[in-house]
Amino acid sequence: MYSLIIHMATSTERRANVDRLLDDLPDARVIDAIDGRTPEIQATIATRNGDMFAPAYPFSPLLGGEIGCFLSHRASWQAIVDNNWPAALIAEDDLEIAPDALAPLLALLGRHTDPDVFIRIPPKDREPLTMVDDQEGDLKLFTPALIGLQTTFQLVGLETAKRLLAATEVLDRPVDTLLQMHWITGQKIQTILPNGCTEKTFPGSGSTVQSKTTGVFHKISREVARARYRGALKRHPQT
C-alpha cells in the first residue's frame, strides 16, 4: 500500500506533522498542494456555479481554497493512475492518528486495497453505523447511507481514481460535496468509525477555505439552504 500526503511547502508550521505522517504511513511521500487562490491556477480550470448536477449546490461560486483542495485531490488521484498503484492512502497534512489506533487501522485498510475501493477515515464521527462489512478491534468498516463531508484521510483504488478524474473535469462544488453524490460518480464509498483520527490545529494557521459568511441574516440563509441541500441528498441513500 502506498500513501500520499497533500502539503503546501509554504505551510512550514505543518512540516513536523508531515514528517510524522511520512514515518507512520506505508510507503509515504508528499504531493504538492495546489493553491487555488492564484489567478494563474484559476485561469486553467473549468468551473460552474453549482448547477451541473441535481441537487444544485447553493453556495457558489467556489472559493480559491475550495478550488485548491479539489485540484490537490485530483492531483493525488492522477498520481495513483500514473503510478498504476492498485490503491493508495491520501492524507491531508493536518491529519493526526492516535498511536494505539495506527496498527489496527492499517491492518483493516490493508485488507481492502482493491482497485474499486474508496474508504473514508473521517476525523468526525457523524455517520450512523449500518451493517458492518469488516472490523479490526473497535474499528468498523461500513457503508453509510449518507456519505459524510471532509477529505482528511481516505483509501482510493486505481479504478476509483480513474472514475473520479473522469467525473470532475469541470468543478461545480467542493470535492467532499461531489463525493457525496455516489449516483453521479458511480462510486460506492465506505467509512471506518471509530478510527483514532483527528485534525491537528496549528497556532496562527488559518484555513485556506475562506468564510463566505458576512452577517446574521446571511448565516441564517445559509443554514436554511444547507438543510434543504442535505434533505435532497438524503433522497439518494447508498443503503
Coordinates of C-alpha atoms in Angstrom, one line a residue:
M1 CA 0.0 0.0 0.0
Y2 CA 1.2 3.5 -0.9
S3 CA 0.5 6.8 0.8
L4 CA 0.3 10.4 -0.5
I5 CA 0.4 13.4 1.9
I6 CA -1.0 16.6 0.5
H7 CA 1.1 19.5 1.7
M8 CA 1.9 23.1 0.6
A9 CA 5.6 23.8 1.1
T10 CA 4.9 27.3 2.3
S11 CA 2.9 25.9 5.3
T12 CA 6.1 25.5 7.3
E13 CA 4.2 25.2 10.6
R14 CA 2.8 21.9 9.4
R15 CA 6.1 20.3 8.3
A16 CA 6.7 18.4 11.6
N17 CA 3.3 16.8 11.3
V18 CA 4.0 15.9 7.7
D19 CA 7.3 14.2 8.8
R20 CA 5.3 12.3 11.4
L21 CA 2.9 11.1 8.7
L22 CA 5.8 10.1 6.5
D23 CA 7.0 7.9 9.3
D24 CA 3.6 6.4 10.2
L25 CA 2.0 5.7 6.8
P26 CA 3.2 3.0 4.5
D27 CA 5.5 3.9 1.6
A28 CA 4.6 7.5 2.0
R29 CA 5.6 10.6 0.0
V30 CA 4.5 14.2 -0.2
I31 CA 2.4 15.5 -3.1
D32 CA 2.4 19.3 -3.5
A33 CA -0.9 21.0 -2.6
I34 CA -2.2 23.4 -5.2
D35 CA -3.0 27.0 -4.3
G36 CA -6.4 27.6 -6.0
R37 CA -6.4 31.2 -4.9
T38 CA -3.9 32.2 -7.5
P39 CA -5.2 33.8 -10.8
E40 CA -2.9 31.6 -12.9
I41 CA -4.4 28.4 -11.4
Q42 CA -8.0 29.7 -11.7
A43 CA -7.4 30.6 -15.4
T44 CA -6.5 26.9 -16.2
I45 CA -9.7 25.2 -14.9
A46 CA -13.3 25.0 -15.9
T47 CA -15.9 25.8 -13.2
R48 CA -19.6 26.1 -12.9
N49 CA -21.8 27.7 -10.3
G50 CA -23.2 24.5 -8.7
D51 CA -25.6 23.7 -11.5
M52 CA -24.1 20.7 -13.2
F53 CA -25.9 18.1 -11.1
A54 CA -29.1 17.8 -9.1
P55 CA -29.4 18.9 -6.4
A56 CA -27.8 22.2 -7.3
Y57 CA -25.1 23.3 -4.9
P58 CA -26.3 26.5 -3.2
F59 CA -23.0 28.0 -2.1
S60 CA -21.4 29.2 -5.3
P61 CA -19.1 30.3 -6.7
L62 CA -16.3 28.1 -5.5
L63 CA -13.7 29.9 -3.3
G64 CA -10.0 29.7 -4.1
G65 CA -9.3 27.4 -1.2
E66 CA -12.1 25.1 -2.3
I67 CA -10.6 25.0 -5.8
G68 CA -7.2 24.3 -4.4
C69 CA -8.4 21.4 -2.2
F70 CA -10.3 19.9 -5.2
L71 CA -7.3 20.2 -7.5
S72 CA -4.9 18.8 -4.9
H73 CA -7.1 15.7 -4.6
R74 CA -7.4 15.4 -8.4
A75 CA -3.6 15.5 -8.5
S76 CA -3.5 12.7 -5.9
W77 CA -5.9 10.6 -8.0
Q78 CA -3.8 11.3 -11.1
A79 CA -0.7 10.1 -9.2
I80 CA -2.4 6.8 -8.4
V81 CA -3.2 6.4 -12.1
D82 CA 0.3 7.5 -13.3
N83 CA 2.0 5.0 -11.0
N84 CA -0.5 2.2 -11.6
W85 CA -0.9 1.6 -7.9
P86 CA -3.8 -0.7 -7.0
A87 CA -4.7 1.7 -4.2
A88 CA -3.2 4.4 -2.1
L89 CA -3.9 6.3 1.1
I90 CA -4.4 10.1 0.6
A91 CA -3.9 12.2 3.7
E92 CA -4.2 16.0 4.2
D93 CA -1.3 17.5 6.2
D94 CA -3.4 18.2 9.3
L95 CA -4.2 14.5 9.9
E96 CA -3.3 13.1 13.3
I97 CA -3.6 9.4 14.1
A98 CA -3.7 8.1 17.7
P99 CA -0.7 5.8 18.3
D100 CA -2.9 3.0 19.6
A101 CA -5.2 3.2 16.6
L102 CA -2.5 3.2 13.9
A103 CA -1.7 -0.6 13.7
P104 CA -5.4 -1.8 13.7
L105 CA -6.4 1.0 11.2
L106 CA -3.6 0.0 8.8
A107 CA -4.5 -3.7 9.3
L108 CA -8.1 -3.1 8.4
L109 CA -7.3 -0.9 5.4
G110 CA -4.7 -3.4 4.2
R111 CA -7.5 -6.0 3.7
H112 CA -9.3 -3.7 1.3
T113 CA -6.8 -2.4 -1.2
D114 CA -8.7 -3.4 -4.3
P115 CA -8.8 -1.1 -7.3
D116 CA -12.5 -0.1 -6.9
V117 CA -12.3 0.9 -3.3
F118 CA -13.0 4.3 -1.7
I119 CA -12.8 4.3 2.1
R120 CA -13.2 7.4 4.2
I121 CA -11.4 7.7 7.5
P122 CA -13.0 10.9 8.8
P123 CA -11.9 12.8 11.9
K124 CA -15.5 13.5 12.9
D125 CA -18.0 10.7 13.8
R126 CA -21.1 11.9 12.0
E127 CA -22.2 8.8 10.0
P128 CA -24.6 6.4 11.8
L129 CA -23.4 2.8 11.7
T130 CA -25.0 0.4 9.3
M131 CA -24.2 -3.2 8.6
V132 CA -20.5 -3.9 9.4
D133 CA -18.5 -5.1 6.4
D134 CA -15.3 -5.7 8.3
Q135 CA -13.8 -5.0 11.7
E136 CA -10.4 -4.7 13.5
G137 CA -10.8 -4.4 17.2
D138 CA -13.2 -1.5 17.8
L139 CA -12.7 -0.1 14.3
K140 CA -15.7 -0.9 12.0
L141 CA -15.9 -0.7 8.2
F142 CA -19.4 0.0 6.9
T143 CA -21.3 1.7 4.0
P144 CA -23.1 4.8 5.3
A145 CA -26.5 5.7 3.9
L146 CA -25.4 9.4 3.6
I147 CA -21.7 9.9 2.9
G148 CA -20.1 12.4 5.2
L149 CA -18.1 15.5 4.5
Q150 CA -14.3 16.1 4.8
T151 CA -11.4 14.6 2.8
T152 CA -8.8 14.5 5.6
F153 CA -7.9 10.8 5.1
Q154 CA -9.0 8.1 2.6
L155 CA -8.1 5.0 0.7
V156 CA -8.6 5.3 -3.0
G157 CA -8.3 2.5 -5.6
L158 CA -6.9 2.7 -9.1
E159 CA -10.2 2.3 -10.9
T160 CA -11.8 4.6 -8.4
A161 CA -9.2 7.3 -9.2
K162 CA -9.9 6.9 -13.0
R163 CA -13.6 7.2 -12.4
L164 CA -13.3 10.3 -10.2
L165 CA -11.0 12.0 -12.6
A166 CA -13.5 11.5 -15.5
A167 CA -16.3 12.8 -13.3
T168 CA -14.5 16.0 -12.2
E169 CA -13.1 17.6 -15.3
V170 CA -15.4 20.6 -14.5
L171 CA -15.7 21.8 -10.9
D172 CA -19.0 23.0 -9.7
R173 CA -18.9 22.3 -5.9
P174 CA -16.3 21.3 -3.3
V175 CA -14.6 17.9 -3.6
D176 CA -16.2 16.4 -0.4
T177 CA -19.7 17.5 -1.6
L178 CA -19.2 16.0 -5.0
L179 CA -18.1 12.7 -3.4
Q180 CA -21.4 12.5 -1.6
M181 CA -23.1 12.2 -5.0
H182 CA -22.5 8.5 -5.5
W183 CA -25.3 8.3 -8.1
I184 CA -23.3 10.8 -10.2
T185 CA -19.8 9.4 -9.7
G186 CA -20.8 5.8 -9.7
Q187 CA -18.6 5.3 -6.7
K188 CA -19.6 3.4 -3.6
I189 CA -17.9 4.9 -0.5
Q190 CA -17.3 3.1 2.8
T191 CA -16.3 4.6 6.1
I192 CA -14.3 3.4 9.1
L193 CA -15.5 4.6 12.5
P194 CA -14.2 4.9 15.1
N195 CA -10.7 5.3 13.7
G196 CA -8.4 7.3 16.0
C197 CA -8.0 10.2 13.6
T198 CA -8.3 13.9 14.4
E199 CA -7.4 17.2 12.7
K200 CA -4.4 18.8 14.2
T201 CA -4.7 22.6 14.8
F202 CA -1.8 24.9 14.1
P203 CA -1.5 28.2 16.0
G204 CA -1.6 31.1 13.7
S205 CA -2.6 29.0 10.8
G206 CA -5.9 29.7 9.3
S207 CA -7.9 27.6 6.8
T208 CA -7.3 28.1 3.2
V209 CA -11.1 27.9 2.6
Q210 CA -12.2 31.5 3.3
S211 CA -15.5 32.1 5.1
K212 CA -18.5 33.1 2.9
T213 CA -20.5 34.4 5.9
T214 CA -21.0 38.1 6.2
G215 CA -23.8 38.7 8.8
V216 CA -26.5 37.1 10.9
F217 CA -29.2 37.1 8.1
H218 CA -26.6 35.6 5.8
K219 CA -25.8 32.9 8.4
I220 CA -29.5 32.0 8.8
S221 CA -30.0 31.9 5.0
R222 CA -27.0 29.6 4.6
E223 CA -28.3 27.3 7.3
V224 CA -31.7 27.0 5.6
A225 CA -30.0 26.3 2.2
R226 CA -27.7 23.8 3.8
A227 CA -30.7 21.9 5.4
R228 CA -32.6 21.9 2.1
Y229 CA -29.5 20.6 0.3
R230 CA -28.9 17.9 2.9
G231 CA -32.5 16.9 2.6
A232 CA -32.1 16.5 -1.1
L233 CA -29.1 14.3 -0.6
K234 CA -31.0 12.0 1.8
R235 CA -33.2 11.1 -1.1
H236 CA -30.2 9.2 -2.6
P237 CA -29.1 6.8 0.2
Q238 CA -26.3 4.3 -0.5
T239 CA -28.0 1.6 1.5

